[in-house]
Amino acid sequence: MISALGGRTIASVSAMGQLSLFVWQMLRWLVVGVPQWRTWRRTMPLFYEVGNRTLPVILVTGTFVGLVLAVQSYDQLRAAGFEQRMGVLLSITLVQELGPVLAGVMLAGRVGGALTAELGTMRVTEQIAALQVMGADPIRQLVVPRFLACLLLAPLLTFFCDVAGSLAGWFVAVRLKGIPSGPYWYYIRDAIETWDVGVGFAKSLVFGAAIAIIACYKGFTCRTGAEGVGQACTESFVISFIVILMTDFFLGTFLSGLYRGIYGFKSLV
Amino acid sequence: MVSAGSRAGSGNEAVVRLVDVHKRFDELVVLSGVDLMLRAGETTVVIGESGSGKSVLLKHIVRLLRPDRGEVYFHDQRIDNLTERALVPIRPRFGFLFQLSALFDSMTVGQNVGFPVAEHTRLSRKQVDEIVARKLAMVGLDGIQSKWPAELSGGQKKRVALARAIALEPELILYDEPTTGLDPPRADVINELILKLKRELSVTSVVVTHDMSSALKVGDRIIMLYQGKFIFDGTPESIMRCDNPLVRSFVEGRCSEELLQALHEKGEA
Ligand SMILES: Nc1ncnc2c1ncn2[C@@H]1O[C@H](COP(=O)(O)OP(=O)(O)OP(=O)(O)O)[C@@H](O)[C@H]1O
Ligand SMILES: [Mg+2]
């Protein structure tokens, strides 16, 4: 019992060590690669692939989440007489929380799994070993471009999610519930600060980076055989999902504490 | 071509030396104290039953795997403890044909064969294309540059992978089952190619094979791996006269007495 526990501890400690080494090597090649044209030449097709896979689902989910939020919050706010400010609640939630998280989850599901499958297949069929034996570093060649694509596209996808959700909220508030369009936008402009946008941006960068690292690491360390690849994909998605929600909580708590420390409490309504 | 200047002409110099190499994967001991010296210009054939560790042995020579214990030398340089970065200048001097070809799925045949050339030289695209065409012609496949690996048969993949392995005209070529999956005439083309590379470029090679006719044709020396050690090491002539039953059963392609007995016992039970 104790020895089994010890064995598992040792295994997970060594896995953490392996992951740290992986991240460290990636960061080193990232520093080398960012100024190089060929890194971007390898990244371009990935931008297209990542965007193409995720943008439609992100627009759809963003829209529906915006609709649901607006419908749900309208009655409550109207009872309190604050319905003209419902845009504020909606936008803050979208920009700070739901935009980054939804975009992150969609990225993990649509892209993270696919990256793990691709790299896992490359590992199982020894394509990664082939790169290595030809003197081409697999981390530089494969991981750095995928990391860059996820890191840089995550904020953009988050932005699209925010926009889709806000337009859906506007549609419910102004078109269905008859709130005048002028005050609706006025309160939003008044309440949303650069800080809120910054929080969403920071979160989305962290999520994009985490998804790429988890997906690539899982692919690189995938066990042989077709089931090894399948298992790595599932694990990649589940771990990314948990990491997104956990970092969202910790990062959110930390950043709002920081905000209160600097500016004091802010009321949304 | 990168290393043409440093190529040794003499027939006695050790190109590769393995000293007391041990390797295990968890509980599975694959190599237990292997000593091996490969001389310049010599073709060594490695035989042994499936799972005996032939591929693992080859991967130690090119440092795709590191020994748990023991040393690996390339010429006079110890390579088992070098970093990946320090290995990069040595890599183009090895050519490695993977058992499963390991062609890059995301690249065409032409890009696959040209990859090591583009990676290690500053030749223009036109010059690279010429090398690619020449190497593909050597394996009888010129003209399929724009095909994708997924469109090829197993035997064609193997030959493209061979063209890629010899693209930089390495001084040491490791062939992991080069003729498996080829029809007899095509297999013989590969045998002739191995002989030709040896004759014209005095390449040092190691050939892993199950095909005894190929082994006898191309080998200057034959080694048999069994339970982590060499149980035979000698010329093709001497292996025909060897009376070790394990070696005999392999050479004659016949089931050993023990296996036969095991089969009968199962049948009776
Ligand atoms: N990376 C690895 N991790 C774990 N086990 C491995 C690894 N590589 C090889 N093995 C194991 O080592 C043993 C020897 O494998 P190897 O591929 O060298 O056999 P082989 O002699 O080439 O067989 P074959 O003729 O079928 O190709 C096998 O039991 C294999 O499962
Ligand atoms: Mg093998």
XYZ file of C-alpha atoms and ligand atoms in Angstrom:
570
model
C 0.000 0.000 0.000
C 2.638 2.435 1.129
C 5.036 1.258 -1.529
C 2.306 1.607 -4.179
C 1.656 5.124 -2.988
C 5.392 5.835 -2.994
C 5.697 4.451 -6.491
C 2.913 6.671 -7.724
C 4.460 9.698 -6.025
C 7.808 8.995 -7.644
C 6.111 8.536 -11.016
C 4.235 11.825 -10.761
C 7.301 13.694 -9.515
C 9.319 12.393 -12.439
C 6.479 13.303 -14.816
C 6.528 16.851 -13.421
C 10.281 16.945 -13.956
C 9.832 15.753 -17.527
C 7.157 18.371 -18.161
C 9.337 21.146 -16.710
C 12.211 20.089 -18.930
C 9.877 20.071 -21.917
C 8.634 23.580 -21.139
C 12.155 24.822 -20.499
C 13.393 23.503 -23.836
C 10.390 25.006 -25.582
C 11.021 28.408 -24.021
C 14.642 28.293 -25.133
C 13.682 27.479 -28.711
C 10.943 30.107 -28.542
C 13.510 32.788 -27.776
C 15.669 31.543 -30.627
C 12.752 31.084 -33.016
C 10.660 34.234 -32.646
C 13.050 36.492 -34.596
C 13.471 33.863 -37.320
C 11.428 33.997 -40.462
C 11.219 30.227 -40.847
C 9.481 29.860 -37.478
C 6.684 32.070 -38.784
C 6.630 30.255 -42.085
C 5.897 27.066 -40.135
C 3.323 28.884 -37.947
C 1.252 30.476 -40.757
C -0.595 27.303 -41.821
C -1.288 26.580 -38.150
C -2.899 29.983 -37.661
C -5.253 29.115 -40.459
C -5.918 25.639 -39.111
C -6.540 26.770 -35.534
C -8.758 29.677 -36.587
C -10.682 27.632 -39.081
C -11.383 24.873 -36.593
C -12.481 27.093 -33.722
C -13.978 30.333 -34.994
C -17.390 28.941 -36.058
C -18.011 27.066 -32.804
C -16.830 30.026 -30.772
C -19.219 32.386 -32.570
C -22.113 29.997 -32.025
C -21.404 29.342 -28.332
C -20.688 33.033 -27.672
C -23.998 34.013 -29.231
C -26.052 31.520 -27.274
C -24.339 32.232 -23.980
C -25.045 35.933 -24.559
C -28.711 35.199 -25.269
C -29.121 33.008 -22.210
C -27.371 35.450 -19.884
C -29.463 38.348 -21.117
C -32.761 36.521 -20.786
C -31.843 35.269 -17.305
C -30.622 38.553 -15.915
C -33.343 40.794 -17.375
C -36.124 39.877 -14.933
C -33.899 40.088 -11.879
C -32.520 43.480 -12.874
C -35.937 44.812 -13.800
C -37.291 43.846 -10.378
C -34.545 46.010 -8.872
C -35.099 48.750 -11.442
C -31.669 48.405 -12.996
C -32.646 46.888 -16.331
C -31.050 49.699 -18.363
C -27.712 48.615 -16.927
C -28.035 44.965 -17.833
C -25.440 45.456 -20.564
C -22.838 46.173 -17.902
C -23.310 42.884 -16.088
C -23.310 41.045 -19.376
C -20.200 42.692 -20.776
C -18.124 42.362 -17.633
C -19.018 38.690 -17.336
C -18.224 38.108 -20.976
C -15.019 40.085 -21.153
C -13.540 38.879 -17.883
C -14.867 35.352 -17.531
C -16.934 33.717 -20.190
C -15.083 34.969 -23.257
C -11.680 33.609 -22.239
C -13.088 30.428 -20.695
C -15.375 29.573 -23.612
C -12.684 30.318 -26.166
C -10.223 28.276 -24.088
C -12.541 25.287 -23.803
C -13.326 25.348 -27.518
C -9.626 25.663 -28.295
C -8.841 22.713 -26.011
C -11.575 20.586 -27.554
C -11.173 21.439 -31.213
C -7.433 22.096 -31.372
C -5.789 20.574 -28.292
C -7.117 17.101 -29.029
C -6.172 17.345 -32.692
C -2.639 18.493 -31.842
C -2.186 15.621 -29.417
C -3.439 13.172 -32.034
C -1.144 14.600 -34.689
C 1.989 14.633 -32.546
C 1.099 11.312 -30.905
C 0.805 9.692 -34.331
C 4.130 11.229 -35.283
C 5.684 9.762 -32.197
C 4.187 6.306 -32.650
C 5.265 6.159 -36.305
C 8.742 7.402 -35.311
C 8.492 10.632 -37.298
C 9.685 12.506 -34.221
C 12.671 10.173 -33.927
C 13.296 10.740 -37.640
C 13.477 14.501 -37.078
C 15.878 13.953 -34.220
C 18.131 11.606 -36.157
C 18.355 14.159 -38.959
C 19.510 16.780 -36.487
C 16.274 18.786 -36.503
C 15.078 19.469 -32.978
C 11.473 18.223 -32.722
C 10.581 20.815 -30.091
C 11.811 23.643 -32.253
C 10.267 22.166 -35.394
C 6.888 21.058 -34.057
C 6.138 22.523 -30.632
C 7.219 26.149 -31.016
C 4.952 26.891 -34.017
C 1.966 25.197 -32.347
C 2.591 27.094 -29.152
C 2.768 30.398 -31.005
C -0.414 29.668 -32.948
C -2.420 28.866 -29.798
C -0.901 31.673 -27.737
C -1.560 34.380 -30.297
C -4.943 33.202 -31.506
C -6.493 32.682 -28.073
C -6.952 36.442 -27.409
C -8.341 36.973 -30.902
C -10.830 34.125 -30.492
C -11.764 35.504 -27.082
C -12.433 38.863 -28.697
C -14.774 37.254 -31.215
C -16.552 35.400 -28.427
C -17.009 38.682 -26.508
C -18.379 40.437 -29.561
C -20.810 37.635 -30.417
C -22.076 37.493 -26.818
C -22.457 41.266 -26.543
C -24.411 41.508 -29.791
C -26.664 38.690 -28.631
C -27.196 40.545 -25.329
C -27.980 43.743 -27.184
C -30.474 41.863 -29.322
C -32.349 40.561 -26.281
C -32.230 43.838 -24.360
C -33.000 46.304 -27.118
C -34.955 44.313 -29.678
C -36.901 41.921 -27.456
C -37.217 43.758 -24.146
C -37.389 47.296 -25.503
C -34.564 48.890 -23.508
C -33.479 52.043 -25.403
C -30.293 51.479 -27.330
C -28.643 54.761 -26.215
C -28.546 54.151 -22.443
C -27.734 50.459 -23.019
C -24.433 51.320 -24.716
C -23.808 54.354 -22.510
C -23.688 52.326 -19.302
C -21.436 49.729 -20.897
C -18.948 52.374 -22.072
C -19.106 53.958 -18.670
C -18.443 50.757 -16.705
C -16.000 48.752 -18.808
C -12.409 49.785 -18.210
C -9.150 48.924 -19.835
C -8.508 46.804 -16.771
C -11.425 44.472 -17.551
C -10.269 44.001 -21.110
C -6.741 43.442 -19.795
C -7.924 40.712 -17.426
C -9.666 38.882 -20.261
C -6.630 39.288 -22.474
C -4.234 37.997 -19.810
C -6.437 35.013 -19.090
C -6.748 34.111 -22.728
C -2.970 34.229 -23.193
C -2.476 31.922 -20.226
C -5.161 29.519 -21.485
C -3.718 29.459 -25.001
C -0.241 28.723 -23.668
C -1.481 26.036 -21.267
C -3.514 24.276 -23.957
C -0.603 24.190 -26.396
C 1.857 22.914 -23.788
C -0.466 20.215 -22.482
C -1.477 19.074 -25.971
C 2.081 18.931 -27.313
C 3.479 17.288 -24.197
C 0.773 14.624 -24.235
C 1.475 13.947 -27.901
C 5.222 13.725 -27.395
C 4.940 11.317 -24.478
C 2.130 9.238 -25.927
C 2.427 5.480 -25.494
C 2.808 3.320 -28.579
C -0.168 1.831 -30.401
C -3.375 3.365 -31.677
C -5.009 3.201 -28.238
C -2.032 5.114 -26.816
C -2.886 7.997 -29.155
C -6.588 7.878 -28.308
C -5.887 7.860 -24.604
C -3.427 10.745 -24.908
C -6.076 12.807 -26.731
C -8.696 12.264 -24.055
C -6.229 13.055 -21.292
C -5.053 16.127 -23.135
C -8.590 17.510 -23.333
C -9.573 16.648 -19.771
C -6.379 18.077 -18.276
C -6.654 21.256 -20.370
C -10.265 21.699 -19.297
C -9.417 21.344 -15.603
C -6.387 23.602 -15.915
C -8.494 26.289 -17.638
C -11.129 26.317 -14.908
C -8.564 26.188 -12.116
C -6.351 28.936 -13.470
C -9.446 30.984 -14.210
C -10.339 30.839 -10.537
C -6.847 31.538 -9.199
C -5.952 34.159 -11.771
C -9.356 35.836 -11.330
C -8.988 35.926 -7.542
C -5.467 37.234 -7.780
C -6.276 39.914 -10.335
C -9.397 41.184 -8.584
C -7.395 41.358 -5.341
C -4.794 43.352 -7.199
C -7.488 45.667 -8.580
C -8.977 46.283 -5.149
C -5.511 46.965 -3.783
C -4.903 49.589 -6.440
C -8.279 51.183 -7.173
C -10.647 49.998 -4.407
C -14.016 48.270 -4.775
C -16.047 48.707 -7.920
C -19.815 48.241 -8.000
C -21.227 46.884 -11.244
C -24.744 48.312 -10.863
C 28.728 15.591 -48.558
C 29.025 17.672 -45.442
C 31.631 15.342 -44.092
C 33.326 14.300 -47.308
C 36.620 15.736 -46.151
C 36.700 13.810 -42.937
C 35.770 10.467 -44.429
C 38.287 7.816 -43.576
C 39.596 5.858 -46.504
C 41.305 3.091 -44.602
C 39.527 -0.170 -44.011
C 40.547 -0.735 -40.418
C 39.548 2.305 -38.475
C 36.692 1.846 -36.030
C 33.756 4.033 -37.045
C 31.515 2.946 -34.197
C 32.323 1.313 -30.902
C 29.844 0.078 -28.316
C 31.393 -0.821 -24.972
C 29.439 -2.938 -22.504
C 26.071 -1.422 -23.421
C 23.136 -2.268 -21.181
C 19.544 -1.250 -21.839
C 16.272 -2.121 -20.185
C 12.748 -0.773 -20.421
C 11.239 -1.079 -16.933
C 11.514 -4.808 -16.201
C 12.396 -5.841 -19.735
C 16.134 -6.294 -20.262
C 16.866 -5.755 -23.952
C 20.661 -5.391 -24.131
C 22.843 -6.865 -21.422
C 26.454 -5.990 -21.979
C 26.918 -5.625 -25.732
C 30.371 -4.916 -27.205
C 30.551 -4.053 -30.867
C 33.075 -2.463 -33.187
C 32.190 -1.428 -36.744
C 35.098 -0.882 -39.113
C 35.096 1.616 -41.938
C 33.704 0.292 -45.182
C 32.332 -2.881 -43.650
C 28.749 -4.090 -43.879
C 27.518 -5.790 -40.720
C 24.275 -7.721 -40.770
C 22.353 -8.118 -37.528
C 19.932 -11.006 -37.256
C 17.828 -12.223 -34.370
C 14.300 -13.154 -33.588
C 11.531 -10.589 -33.459
C 11.720 -8.579 -30.244
C 15.347 -9.506 -29.570
C 16.402 -5.853 -29.609
C 17.845 -5.301 -33.085
C 16.122 -1.957 -33.581
C 17.087 -0.930 -30.047
C 20.713 -1.754 -30.880
C 20.632 0.424 -34.018
C 19.073 3.296 -32.106
C 21.962 3.254 -29.644
C 24.446 3.688 -32.488
C 22.777 6.930 -33.623
C 21.944 8.070 -30.099
C 18.201 7.872 -30.474
C 18.448 5.879 -27.256
C 20.967 6.235 -24.472
C 22.442 3.191 -22.746
C 21.642 2.674 -19.073
C 25.259 1.650 -18.686
C 28.152 1.495 -21.118
C 29.642 3.763 -23.750
C 29.090 4.557 -27.409
C 31.809 6.047 -29.594
C 31.639 7.507 -33.067
C 35.183 7.567 -34.388
C 37.054 8.683 -31.289
C 34.303 10.797 -29.839
C 32.106 9.505 -27.078
C 28.528 10.314 -28.093
C 26.249 8.684 -25.529
C 26.709 11.581 -23.110
C 26.590 14.478 -25.617
C 23.735 16.987 -25.571
C 21.344 17.111 -28.538
C 22.902 20.374 -29.595
C 26.417 18.976 -29.571
C 25.151 16.073 -31.671
C 23.767 18.257 -34.463
C 27.061 18.495 -36.421
C 27.474 14.706 -36.206
C 23.914 13.858 -37.254
C 24.348 14.378 -41.030
C 27.094 11.771 -40.983
C 24.515 9.100 -40.068
C 21.778 7.814 -42.313
C 18.987 5.877 -40.638
C 16.320 3.872 -42.402
C 13.478 3.297 -39.951
C 11.750 -0.045 -39.812
C 8.387 1.643 -40.451
C 9.869 4.232 -42.855
C 8.855 7.193 -40.660
C 8.168 9.486 -43.621
C 6.717 12.850 -42.614
C 2.993 12.683 -43.398
C 2.725 16.434 -43.738
C 5.332 16.619 -46.502
C 5.431 15.363 -50.071
C 7.898 12.711 -51.163
C 10.165 15.401 -52.604
C 10.092 17.451 -49.407
C 10.782 14.335 -47.352
C 13.872 13.406 -49.303
C 15.045 17.022 -49.474
C 14.481 17.648 -45.768
C 17.923 16.637 -44.436
C 19.579 18.474 -47.317
C 17.686 21.702 -46.631
C 18.348 21.296 -42.920
C 22.123 20.882 -43.139
C 23.245 22.729 -46.266
C 22.735 26.131 -47.817
C 22.001 24.833 -51.299
C 19.430 26.563 -53.508
C 16.048 24.968 -54.024
C 17.041 23.925 -57.528
C 20.148 22.167 -56.274
C 18.127 20.419 -53.578
C 15.612 19.288 -56.198
C 18.426 17.827 -58.272
C 19.728 15.841 -55.313
C 16.205 14.634 -54.550
C 15.704 13.469 -58.146
C 19.039 11.669 -58.151
C 18.426 9.875 -54.869
C 14.906 8.868 -55.881
C 16.293 7.541 -59.167
C 18.723 5.394 -57.161
C 15.792 3.632 -55.496
C 13.872 3.526 -58.794
C 11.240 6.118 -57.911
C 12.139 9.353 -59.697
C 9.039 11.298 -60.754
C 6.898 10.772 -57.666
C 8.167 13.889 -55.864
C 4.761 15.508 -55.611
C 2.975 12.481 -54.127
C 2.110 12.236 -50.448
C 3.356 9.370 -48.284
C -0.243 8.261 -47.693
C -0.551 7.555 -51.430
C 2.360 5.101 -51.483
C 2.519 1.365 -50.850
C 4.558 0.064 -47.917
C 7.411 -0.952 -50.205
C 7.443 2.411 -51.969
C 7.537 4.197 -48.606
C 10.501 2.111 -47.607
C 12.377 3.068 -50.760
C 11.561 6.763 -50.359
C 12.774 6.541 -46.758
C 15.966 4.961 -48.049
C 16.418 7.825 -50.507
C 16.003 10.231 -47.584
C 18.512 8.317 -45.466
C 21.192 8.561 -48.158
C 20.381 12.122 -49.263
C 23.353 13.645 -47.460
C 25.676 10.829 -48.496
C 26.405 9.808 -44.926
C 29.437 7.744 -44.042
C 27.450 5.419 -41.793
C 24.102 4.003 -42.861
C 21.841 1.926 -40.641
C 19.175 -0.045 -42.429
C 16.376 -1.428 -40.243
C 14.841 -4.185 -42.360
C 15.358 -2.543 -45.754
C 13.867 -5.386 -47.792
C 10.920 -6.410 -45.609
C 7.708 -5.920 -47.542
C 9.350 -5.725 -50.963
C 8.839 -8.215 -53.774
C 11.925 -10.372 -54.509
C 13.226 -8.411 -57.533
C 12.816 -5.066 -55.729
C 14.408 -6.497 -52.615
C 17.367 -7.433 -54.738
C 17.543 -3.880 -56.096
C 17.982 -2.734 -52.498
C 20.694 -5.346 -51.943
C 22.502 -4.062 -55.009
C 22.090 -0.498 -53.797
C 23.649 -1.338 -50.428
C 26.571 -2.972 -52.252
C 26.889 -0.022 -54.618
C 26.977 2.556 -51.809
C 29.655 0.519 -50.123
C 31.683 0.132 -53.302
C 31.469 3.701 -54.527
C 31.386 5.730 -51.342
C 32.993 3.196 -48.982
C 30.032 3.560 -46.668
C 30.011 1.691 -43.371
C 26.683 0.011 -42.832
C 24.599 -2.064 -40.500
C 21.704 -4.010 -41.932
C 19.021 -5.530 -39.741
C 17.207 -8.232 -41.637
C 15.218 -11.442 -41.397
C 16.021 -12.234 -45.001
C 18.941 -14.698 -45.019
C 19.597 -14.445 -48.745
C 19.952 -10.685 -48.368
C 22.162 -11.159 -45.291
C 24.486 -13.505 -47.143
C 24.621 -11.268 -50.178
C 25.414 -7.908 -48.561
C 27.120 -8.887 -45.311
C 30.851 -8.920 -44.673
C 30.037 -9.973 -41.178
C 26.938 -11.372 -39.518
C 25.957 -10.947 -35.891
C 23.137 -12.706 -34.126
C 21.479 -11.119 -31.131
C 19.837 -13.391 -28.587
C 18.622 -12.477 -25.102
C 20.589 -9.269 -24.947
C 23.918 -10.687 -26.127
C 25.639 -11.693 -29.356
C 25.634 -15.441 -29.745
C 27.265 -15.379 -33.157
C 29.741 -13.011 -34.763
C 31.503 -14.079 -37.926
C 31.586 -14.151 -41.703
C 28.693 -15.337 -43.889
C 30.693 -18.459 -44.743
C 31.238 -19.344 -41.104
C 27.582 -18.897 -40.167
C 26.671 -21.611 -42.669
C 29.013 -23.949 -40.788
C 27.998 -22.863 -37.275
C 26.499 -25.676 -35.226
C 24.805 -23.671 -32.479
C 21.186 -24.895 -32.745
C 19.770 -21.379 -32.216
C 21.847 -20.038 -35.078
C 21.101 -23.067 -37.260
C 17.361 -22.753 -36.845
C 17.546 -19.110 -37.858
C 19.811 -19.688 -40.852
C 17.773 -22.597 -42.153
C 14.474 -20.901 -41.418
C 13.329 -23.909 -39.459
C 11.625 -24.203 -36.161
C 13.979 -25.216 -33.344
C 13.503 -28.530 -31.517
C 12.337 -26.749 -28.386
C 9.711 -24.688 -30.152
C 8.513 -27.770 -31.967
C 8.329 -29.691 -28.728
C 6.435 -26.860 -27.038
C 3.974 -26.936 -29.892
C 3.453 -30.690 -29.591
C 3.035 -30.513 -25.844
C 0.364 -27.855 -26.243
C -1.338 -29.991 -28.858
C -1.449 -33.041 -26.607
C -2.611 -31.205 -23.500
N 10.891 2.910 -26.472
C 10.593 1.707 -25.922
N 9.937 1.637 -24.753
C 9.643 0.450 -24.185
N 9.962 -0.736 -24.727
C 10.607 -0.737 -25.896
C 10.959 0.477 -26.562
N 11.597 0.172 -27.713
C 11.648 -1.181 -27.761
N 11.062 -1.729 -26.679
C 10.975 -3.175 -26.388
O 12.251 -3.739 -26.560
C 12.156 -5.017 -27.176
C 13.048 -5.073 -28.401
O 12.494 -4.243 -29.388
P 13.104 -4.082 -30.835
O 12.225 -3.143 -31.558
O 14.533 -3.747 -30.744
O 12.955 -5.549 -31.441
P 13.458 -6.037 -32.843
O 14.538 -7.039 -32.602
O 13.777 -4.910 -33.717
O 12.172 -6.814 -33.366
P 11.528 -6.823 -34.843
O 12.288 -7.816 -35.623
O 10.132 -7.289 -34.601
O 11.606 -5.444 -35.378
C 10.696 -5.237 -27.485
O 10.168 -6.127 -26.524
C 10.064 -3.879 -27.367
O 8.768 -3.978 -26.859
Mg 12.967 -3.961 -35.268
